[in-house]
PDB file of C-alpha atoms and ligand atoms in Angstrom:
ATOM      1  CA  MET A   1       0.169   0.095   0.050  1.00  0.00           C
ATOM      2  CA  ASN A   2       1.642   3.493  -1.187  1.00  0.00           C
ATOM      3  CA  ALA A   3      -0.036   6.363   1.456  1.00  0.00           C
ATOM      4  CA  GLY A   4       1.498   9.000  -0.954  1.00  0.00           C
ATOM      5  CA  VAL A   5      -0.626   8.070  -3.816  1.00  0.00           C
ATOM      6  CA  ARG A   6      -4.138   9.700  -3.042  1.00  0.00           C
ATOM      7  CA  LYS A   7      -4.196  13.231  -3.569  1.00  0.00           C
ATOM      8  CA  TYR A   8      -7.097  14.180  -1.535  1.00  0.00           C
ATOM      9  CA  VAL A   9      -8.454  12.742   1.966  1.00  0.00           C
ATOM     10  CA  TYR A  10     -11.572  12.236   0.355  1.00  0.00           C
ATOM     11  CA  GLU A  11     -12.832  12.124  -3.007  1.00  0.00           C
ATOM     12  CA  PRO A  12     -14.653  15.429  -3.857  1.00  0.00           C
ATOM     13  CA  GLU A  13     -17.423  15.246  -6.155  1.00  0.00           C
ATOM     14  CA  VAL A  14     -17.806  17.167  -9.362  1.00  0.00           C
ATOM     15  CA  THR A  15     -21.602  18.524 -10.111  1.00  0.00           C
ATOM     16  CA  SER A  16     -22.171  18.157 -13.721  1.00  0.00           C
ATOM     17  CA  VAL A  17     -24.910  19.151 -16.034  1.00  0.00           C
ATOM     18  CA  ALA A  18     -26.144  17.065 -19.274  1.00  0.00           C
ATOM     19  CA  ILE A  19     -25.179  18.113 -22.422  1.00  0.00           C
ATOM     20  CA  ALA A  20     -28.242  17.623 -25.042  1.00  0.00           C
ATOM     21  CA  GLY A  21     -27.562  15.196 -27.481  1.00  0.00           C
ATOM     22  CA  GLN A  22     -24.043  14.545 -26.157  1.00  0.00           C
ATOM     23  CA  SER A  23     -22.241  11.844 -24.075  1.00  0.00           C
ATOM     24  CA  MET A  24     -19.885  14.225 -22.331  1.00  0.00           C
ATOM     25  CA  ARG A  25     -21.304  16.171 -19.078  1.00  0.00           C
ATOM     26  CA  PHE A  26     -20.922  20.045 -18.565  1.00  0.00           C
ATOM     27  CA  PRO A  27     -18.501  20.276 -15.332  1.00  0.00           C
ATOM     28  CA  VAL A  28     -20.318  23.528 -13.017  1.00  0.00           C
ATOM     29  CA  ARG A  29     -18.019  25.926 -11.798  1.00  0.00           C
ATOM     30  CA  ARG A  30     -20.047  28.937 -10.007  1.00  0.00           C
ATOM     31  CA  ILE A  31     -23.809  29.337 -10.343  1.00  0.00           C
ATOM     32  CA  TYR A  32     -24.328  33.344 -10.683  1.00  0.00           C
ATOM     33  CA  CYS A  33     -27.811  34.127 -10.983  1.00  0.00           C
ATOM     34  CA  VAL A  34     -29.429  37.666 -12.379  1.00  0.00           C
ATOM     35  CA  GLY A  35     -31.738  39.390  -9.191  1.00  0.00           C
ATOM     36  CA  ARG A  36     -33.867  41.266 -11.358  1.00  0.00           C
ATOM     37  CA  ASN A  37     -34.430  41.457 -14.911  1.00  0.00           C
ATOM     38  CA  TYR A  38     -37.798  41.481 -16.140  1.00  0.00           C
ATOM     39  CA  VAL A  39     -40.108  44.333 -15.419  1.00  0.00           C
ATOM     40  CA  ASP A  40     -43.317  43.144 -14.326  1.00  0.00           C
ATOM     41  CA  HIS A  41     -41.495  40.338 -12.050  1.00  0.00           C
ATOM     42  CA  ILE A  42     -39.857  43.819 -10.729  1.00  0.00           C
ATOM     43  CA  ARG A  43     -43.645  45.138 -10.341  1.00  0.00           C
ATOM     44  CA  GLU A  44     -45.148  41.775  -8.219  1.00  0.00           C
ATOM     45  CA  MET A  45     -42.011  41.700  -5.696  1.00  0.00           C
ATOM     46  CA  LYS A  46     -42.699  45.925  -5.153  1.00  0.00           C
ATOM     47  CA  GLU A  47     -38.983  46.379  -5.114  1.00  0.00           C
ATOM     48  CA  GLY A  48     -36.616  48.495  -7.283  1.00  0.00           C
ATOM     49  CA  ASP A  49     -35.729  50.711  -9.629  1.00  0.00           C
ATOM     50  CA  GLU A  50     -36.524  49.369 -12.939  1.00  0.00           C
ATOM     51  CA  ARG A  51     -33.795  50.524 -14.949  1.00  0.00           C
ATOM     52  CA  ASP A  52     -31.202  50.001 -12.126  1.00  0.00           C
ATOM     53  CA  PRO A  53     -28.330  48.001 -13.281  1.00  0.00           C
ATOM     54  CA  PRO A  54     -28.565  44.250 -12.601  1.00  0.00           C
ATOM     55  CA  PHE A  55     -27.321  42.912  -9.765  1.00  0.00           C
ATOM     56  CA  PHE A  56     -25.749  39.441  -8.836  1.00  0.00           C
ATOM     57  CA  PHE A  57     -25.609  36.410  -6.244  1.00  0.00           C
ATOM     58  CA  GLN A  58     -24.497  33.478  -6.234  1.00  0.00           C
ATOM     59  CA  LYS A  59     -25.803  29.881  -5.039  1.00  0.00           C
ATOM     60  CA  PRO A  60     -23.483  26.540  -4.555  1.00  0.00           C
ATOM     61  CA  ALA A  61     -22.206  24.459  -7.466  1.00  0.00           C
ATOM     62  CA  ASP A  62     -23.807  21.430  -5.630  1.00  0.00           C
ATOM     63  CA  ALA A  63     -27.011  22.895  -5.653  1.00  0.00           C
ATOM     64  CA  ILE A  64     -27.619  21.462  -9.392  1.00  0.00           C
ATOM     65  CA  VAL A  65     -30.667  19.448  -9.440  1.00  0.00           C
ATOM     66  CA  GLU A  66     -31.303  17.669 -12.753  1.00  0.00           C
ATOM     67  CA  HIS A  67     -34.031  16.940 -15.044  1.00  0.00           C
ATOM     68  CA  GLY A  68     -36.711  14.440 -13.711  1.00  0.00           C
ATOM     69  CA  ALA A  69     -35.701  14.947 -10.175  1.00  0.00           C
ATOM     70  CA  GLU A  70     -37.106  14.997  -6.793  1.00  0.00           C
ATOM     71  CA  VAL A  71     -36.769  18.516  -4.968  1.00  0.00           C
ATOM     72  CA  PRO A  72     -36.811  17.798  -1.194  1.00  0.00           C
ATOM     73  CA  TYR A  73     -39.056  20.678   0.290  1.00  0.00           C
ATOM     74  CA  PRO A  74     -36.082  22.402   2.363  1.00  0.00           C
ATOM     75  CA  PRO A  75     -36.086  22.913   6.045  1.00  0.00           C
ATOM     76  CA  HIS A  76     -36.366  26.563   7.503  1.00  0.00           C
ATOM     77  CA  THR A  77     -39.115  27.770   4.852  1.00  0.00           C
ATOM     78  CA  SER A  78     -43.292  27.519   4.507  1.00  0.00           C
ATOM     79  CA  ASP A  79     -43.027  29.543   1.309  1.00  0.00           C
ATOM     80  CA  PHE A  80     -40.845  27.451  -0.915  1.00  0.00           C
ATOM     81  CA  GLN A  81     -41.242  29.526  -4.228  1.00  0.00           C
ATOM     82  CA  TYR A  82     -40.109  28.444  -7.823  1.00  0.00           C
ATOM     83  CA  GLU A  83     -38.969  31.118 -10.769  1.00  0.00           C
ATOM     84  CA  VAL A  84     -38.079  30.060 -14.290  1.00  0.00           C
ATOM     85  CA  GLU A  85     -34.968  31.301 -15.702  1.00  0.00           C
ATOM     86  CA  LEU A  86     -33.469  31.298 -19.064  1.00  0.00           C
ATOM     87  CA  VAL A  87     -29.504  29.950 -17.837  1.00  0.00           C
ATOM     88  CA  ILE A  88     -26.410  30.450 -19.850  1.00  0.00           C
ATOM     89  CA  ALA A  89     -23.724  28.191 -19.808  1.00  0.00           C
ATOM     90  CA  VAL A  90     -20.202  30.133 -20.092  1.00  0.00           C
ATOM     91  CA  GLY A  91     -17.531  27.924 -22.428  1.00  0.00           C
ATOM     92  CA  ARG A  92     -14.731  30.205 -22.335  1.00  0.00           C
ATOM     93  CA  GLY A  93     -13.603  32.770 -20.089  1.00  0.00           C
ATOM     94  CA  GLY A  94     -12.805  36.330 -19.158  1.00  0.00           C
ATOM     95  CA  ARG A  95     -13.022  39.797 -17.399  1.00  0.00           C
ATOM     96  CA  SER A  96     -14.247  43.073 -18.896  1.00  0.00           C
ATOM     97  CA  ILE A  97     -15.948  41.223 -21.666  1.00  0.00           C
ATOM     98  CA  GLY A  98     -17.151  43.980 -24.384  1.00  0.00           C
ATOM     99  CA  ILE A  99     -21.140  43.575 -25.098  1.00  0.00           C
ATOM    100  CA  ALA A 100     -20.258  43.365 -28.695  1.00  0.00           C
ATOM    101  CA  SER A 101     -18.079  39.767 -28.175  1.00  0.00           C
ATOM    102  CA  ALA A 102     -20.099  38.370 -25.057  1.00  0.00           C
ATOM    103  CA  LEU A 103     -22.141  35.804 -26.501  1.00  0.00           C
ATOM    104  CA  ASP A 104     -18.585  33.990 -27.815  1.00  0.00           C
ATOM    105  CA  HIS A 105     -18.452  33.176 -24.496  1.00  0.00           C
ATOM    106  CA  VAL A 106     -21.299  31.532 -24.096  1.00  0.00           C
ATOM    107  CA  PHE A 107     -21.178  27.587 -24.507  1.00  0.00           C
ATOM    108  CA  GLY A 108     -25.256  27.420 -24.574  1.00  0.00           C
ATOM    109  CA  TYR A 109     -28.355  27.103 -23.152  1.00  0.00           C
ATOM    110  CA  ALA A 110     -30.589  25.492 -20.537  1.00  0.00           C
ATOM    111  CA  VAL A 111     -33.926  25.850 -18.632  1.00  0.00           C
ATOM    112  CA  GLY A 112     -33.087  26.398 -15.046  1.00  0.00           C
ATOM    113  CA  ILE A 113     -35.808  27.409 -12.162  1.00  0.00           C
ATOM    114  CA  ASP A 114     -34.144  29.436  -8.991  1.00  0.00           C
ATOM    115  CA  LEU A 115     -36.062  28.211  -6.268  1.00  0.00           C
ATOM    116  CA  THR A 116     -36.571  30.358  -3.397  1.00  0.00           C
ATOM    117  CA  ARG A 117     -37.139  30.584   0.723  1.00  0.00           C
ATOM    118  CA  ARG A 118     -39.316  33.248  -0.806  1.00  0.00           C
ATOM    119  CA  ASP A 119     -40.084  33.932   3.673  1.00  0.00           C
ATOM    120  CA  ARG A 120     -36.357  33.793   4.320  1.00  0.00           C
ATOM    121  CA  GLN A 121     -35.468  36.333   1.555  1.00  0.00           C
ATOM    122  CA  ARG A 122     -37.923  38.876   2.148  1.00  0.00           C
ATOM    123  CA  ASP A 123     -36.448  38.728   6.505  1.00  0.00           C
ATOM    124  CA  ALA A 124     -33.194  39.300   4.857  1.00  0.00           C
ATOM    125  CA  ARG A 125     -34.067  42.304   2.751  1.00  0.00           C
ATOM    126  CA  ALA A 126     -36.074  43.475   5.681  1.00  0.00           C
ATOM    127  CA  ALA A 127     -33.381  43.144   8.325  1.00  0.00           C
ATOM    128  CA  GLY A 128     -30.490  44.690   5.641  1.00  0.00           C
ATOM    129  CA  LEU A 129     -28.509  40.915   5.813  1.00  0.00           C
ATOM    130  CA  PRO A 130     -27.646  38.652   3.056  1.00  0.00           C
ATOM    131  CA  TRP A 131     -29.639  36.544   0.550  1.00  0.00           C
ATOM    132  CA  GLU A 132     -27.872  33.539   0.922  1.00  0.00           C
ATOM    133  CA  VAL A 133     -30.588  31.570   3.712  1.00  0.00           C
ATOM    134  CA  GLY A 134     -33.246  32.528   0.865  1.00  0.00           C
ATOM    135  CA  LYS A 135     -31.316  31.627  -1.855  1.00  0.00           C
ATOM    136  CA  SER A 136     -28.571  29.523  -1.650  1.00  0.00           C
ATOM    137  CA  PHE A 137     -29.402  26.945  -0.148  1.00  0.00           C
ATOM    138  CA  ASP A 138     -29.028  22.362  -1.328  1.00  0.00           C
ATOM    139  CA  ALA A 139     -30.909  21.205  -4.187  1.00  0.00           C
ATOM    140  CA  SER A 140     -31.701  25.409  -5.040  1.00  0.00           C
ATOM    141  CA  ALA A 141     -30.597  25.017  -8.752  1.00  0.00           C
ATOM    142  CA  PRO A 142     -32.873  22.822 -10.941  1.00  0.00           C
ATOM    143  CA  CYS A 143     -30.935  23.043 -14.425  1.00  0.00           C
ATOM    144  CA  GLY A 144     -32.342  20.728 -17.447  1.00  0.00           C
ATOM    145  CA  PRO A 145     -29.981  19.873 -20.283  1.00  0.00           C
ATOM    146  CA  ILE A 146     -27.598  22.817 -22.111  1.00  0.00           C
ATOM    147  CA  CYS A 147     -28.066  22.947 -25.462  1.00  0.00           C
ATOM    148  CA  ARG A 148     -24.894  24.029 -27.663  1.00  0.00           C
ATOM    149  CA  ALA A 149     -24.769  27.467 -28.724  1.00  0.00           C
ATOM    150  CA  ALA A 150     -23.527  25.488 -31.759  1.00  0.00           C
ATOM    151  CA  ASP A 151     -26.928  23.635 -32.319  1.00  0.00           C
ATOM    152  CA  ILE A 152     -29.201  25.980 -31.326  1.00  0.00           C
ATOM    153  CA  GLY A 153     -27.741  29.635 -32.213  1.00  0.00           C
ATOM    154  CA  HIS A 154     -28.379  32.212 -29.817  1.00  0.00           C
ATOM    155  CA  LEU A 155     -31.086  33.454 -27.719  1.00  0.00           C
ATOM    156  CA  SER A 156     -32.794  36.851 -27.879  1.00  0.00           C
ATOM    157  CA  ALA A 157     -36.237  35.543 -28.026  1.00  0.00           C
ATOM    158  CA  GLY A 158     -38.624  32.730 -27.149  1.00  0.00           C
ATOM    159  CA  LYS A 159     -41.236  32.046 -24.777  1.00  0.00           C
ATOM    160  CA  VAL A 160     -40.655  30.829 -21.096  1.00  0.00           C
ATOM    161  CA  THR A 161     -43.471  29.484 -19.090  1.00  0.00           C
ATOM    162  CA  LEU A 162     -43.595  27.385 -15.947  1.00  0.00           C
ATOM    163  CA  SER A 163     -46.712  25.092 -14.753  1.00  0.00           C
ATOM    164  CA  VAL A 164     -47.269  23.478 -11.643  1.00  0.00           C
ATOM    165  CA  ASN A 165     -49.578  20.374 -11.914  1.00  0.00           C
ATOM    166  CA  GLY A 166     -50.401  21.071 -15.440  1.00  0.00           C
ATOM    167  CA  ASP A 167     -51.472  25.014 -14.981  1.00  0.00           C
ATOM    168  CA  THR A 168     -49.710  27.551 -15.930  1.00  0.00           C
ATOM    169  CA  ARG A 169     -48.386  29.942 -13.706  1.00  0.00           C
ATOM    170  CA  GLN A 170     -45.759  31.970 -15.487  1.00  0.00           C
ATOM    171  CA  THR A 171     -45.585  33.128 -18.803  1.00  0.00           C
ATOM    172  CA  GLY A 172     -42.664  35.565 -20.507  1.00  0.00           C
ATOM    173  CA  ASP A 173     -40.763  35.987 -23.132  1.00  0.00           C
ATOM    174  CA  ILE A 174     -36.330  35.745 -23.658  1.00  0.00           C
ATOM    175  CA  ALA A 175     -37.320  39.498 -25.484  1.00  0.00           C
ATOM    176  CA  GLN A 176     -38.625  41.159 -22.350  1.00  0.00           C
ATOM    177  CA  MET A 177     -35.185  40.684 -20.172  1.00  0.00           C
ATOM    178  CA  ILE A 178     -33.978  44.072 -19.149  1.00  0.00           C
ATOM    179  CA  TRP A 179     -30.998  43.335 -19.660  1.00  0.00           C
ATOM    180  CA  ASN A 180     -30.363  40.361 -22.435  1.00  0.00           C
ATOM    181  CA  CYS A 181     -27.458  37.891 -22.609  1.00  0.00           C
ATOM    182  CA  SER A 182     -24.622  39.556 -23.814  1.00  0.00           C
ATOM    183  CA  GLU A 183     -25.028  42.689 -21.685  1.00  0.00           C
ATOM    184  CA  ILE A 184     -25.489  40.446 -18.641  1.00  0.00           C
ATOM    185  CA  VAL A 185     -22.248  38.118 -19.704  1.00  0.00           C
ATOM    186  CA  ALA A 186     -20.066  41.550 -20.499  1.00  0.00           C
ATOM    187  CA  ASN A 187     -21.814  42.979 -17.115  1.00  0.00           C
ATOM    188  CA  LEU A 188     -20.764  40.226 -15.062  1.00  0.00           C
ATOM    189  CA  SER A 189     -17.421  40.080 -15.856  1.00  0.00           C
ATOM    190  CA  LEU A 190     -16.566  43.614 -14.500  1.00  0.00           C
ATOM    191  CA  GLN A 191     -17.589  42.249 -11.631  1.00  0.00           C
ATOM    192  CA  TYR A 192     -15.543  38.686 -11.129  1.00  0.00           C
ATOM    193  CA  ALA A 193     -13.415  37.003 -13.492  1.00  0.00           C
ATOM    194  CA  LEU A 194     -16.193  34.760 -15.827  1.00  0.00           C
ATOM    195  CA  ALA A 195     -14.346  30.712 -16.092  1.00  0.00           C
ATOM    196  CA  ALA A 196     -15.524  28.226 -18.300  1.00  0.00           C
ATOM    197  CA  GLY A 197     -18.423  25.770 -16.353  1.00  0.00           C
ATOM    198  CA  ASP A 198     -20.090  28.991 -15.087  1.00  0.00           C
ATOM    199  CA  LEU A 199     -23.666  28.831 -15.025  1.00  0.00           C
ATOM    200  CA  ILE A 200     -25.861  32.281 -15.325  1.00  0.00           C
ATOM    201  CA  PHE A 201     -29.555  32.152 -13.621  1.00  0.00           C
ATOM    202  CA  THR A 202     -31.047  35.115 -16.361  1.00  0.00           C
ATOM    203  CA  GLY A 203     -33.915  36.167 -14.348  1.00  0.00           C
ATOM    204  CA  THR A 204     -37.769  35.347 -13.514  1.00  0.00           C
ATOM    205  CA  PRO A 205     -41.153  36.494 -15.459  1.00  0.00           C
ATOM    206  CA  ALA A 206     -43.923  37.587 -13.719  1.00  0.00           C
ATOM    207  CA  GLY A 207     -46.021  34.478 -11.867  1.00  0.00           C
ATOM    208  CA  VAL A 208     -43.790  33.647  -8.997  1.00  0.00           C
ATOM    209  CA  GLY A 209     -45.865  31.313  -5.984  1.00  0.00           C
ATOM    210  CA  PRO A 210     -45.279  28.863  -3.566  1.00  0.00           C
ATOM    211  CA  VAL A 211     -45.133  25.168  -4.054  1.00  0.00           C
ATOM    212  CA  GLY A 212     -45.936  21.654  -1.812  1.00  0.00           C
ATOM    213  CA  PRO A 213     -44.701  18.179  -1.310  1.00  0.00           C
ATOM    214  CA  GLY A 214     -45.802  16.061  -4.013  1.00  0.00           C
ATOM    215  CA  ASP A 215     -46.676  18.729  -6.429  1.00  0.00           C
ATOM    216  CA  ARG A 216     -45.341  18.935 -10.246  1.00  0.00           C
ATOM    217  CA  LEU A 217     -43.508  21.773 -11.809  1.00  0.00           C
ATOM    218  CA  VAL A 218     -42.823  21.108 -15.641  1.00  0.00           C
ATOM    219  CA  ALA A 219     -40.575  24.634 -16.981  1.00  0.00           C
ATOM    220  CA  GLU A 220     -40.007  25.571 -20.619  1.00  0.00           C
ATOM    221  CA  ILE A 221     -38.201  27.422 -22.880  1.00  0.00           C
ATOM    222  CA  ALA A 222     -38.960  27.179 -26.852  1.00  0.00           C
ATOM    223  CA  SER A 223     -35.816  25.985 -28.614  1.00  0.00           C
ATOM    224  CA  ILE A 224     -34.281  24.322 -25.853  1.00  0.00           C
ATOM    225  CA  GLY A 225     -37.025  22.128 -24.172  1.00  0.00           C
ATOM    226  CA  LYS A 226     -38.258  21.325 -20.861  1.00  0.00           C
ATOM    227  CA  LEU A 227     -37.297  21.058 -17.265  1.00  0.00           C
ATOM    228  CA  ALA A 228     -39.802  18.820 -14.591  1.00  0.00           C
ATOM    229  CA  LEU A 229     -39.062  18.035 -11.302  1.00  0.00           C
ATOM    230  CA  THR A 230     -41.287  16.934  -8.308  1.00  0.00           C
ATOM    231  CA  ILE A 231     -41.015  18.417  -4.819  1.00  0.00           C
ATOM    232  CA  GLY A 232     -40.658  15.550  -2.235  1.00  0.00           C
ATOM    233  CA  SER A 233     -41.762  15.628   1.187  1.00  0.00           C
ATOM    234  CA  ARG A 234     -40.929  17.842   3.655  1.00  0.00           C
ATOM    235  CA  GLU A 235     -37.090  17.579   5.436  1.00  0.00           C
ATOM    236  CA  ALA A 236     -36.736  17.162   9.011  1.00  0.00           C
TER     237      ALA A 236
HETATM  238 MN1   MN B 301     -34.557  34.393  -9.695  1.00  0.00          MN
END
């Protein structure tokens, strides 16, 4: 036995997302999210100036949940909500990326759901505290298979919907985003060095709301596809 062979004291896990039509997977480095990017959602949340620059928060990379999975109803909330979002997968890193070349850094696109403990998010906002407890918990970042931009092109429009048990709750269009994909990549790269493996959740249209154990969510974006989930029982 050679004790020097092992590099780590435990085997680290690489979180990854499926790529549509490929056996290779997309390893996830970081997950960024845009806070407000559709006017009708800003209005339903009664917050913010509609022309404020985009702001960003993060979720842990291992919060990814894939298509078809069951998401446990998380502890520490009684107002667990969905937000359907277009997800940008970054394939090439950079900092201070210009808007004109921003899409060259995009590997592809996916359907995501920014799962939120809305009660804890509101508490944090009221107290001037960080958002992590409301946004950055276990299994809070469902993400469907990534469609390569090389296959589907870049997206500037396309219907976005989310249904709960077959009832449509959210309807929007990528064309309604206040900040488009190029502007999001460019703006985020002023604050952080982007790298291959980064995912960016780009904000949600109106219609967010709560779900409970047993509910079935289907999120869909035109030219990408579907992300289906089931909400599991409450964690202790
Ligand atoms: Mn969101």
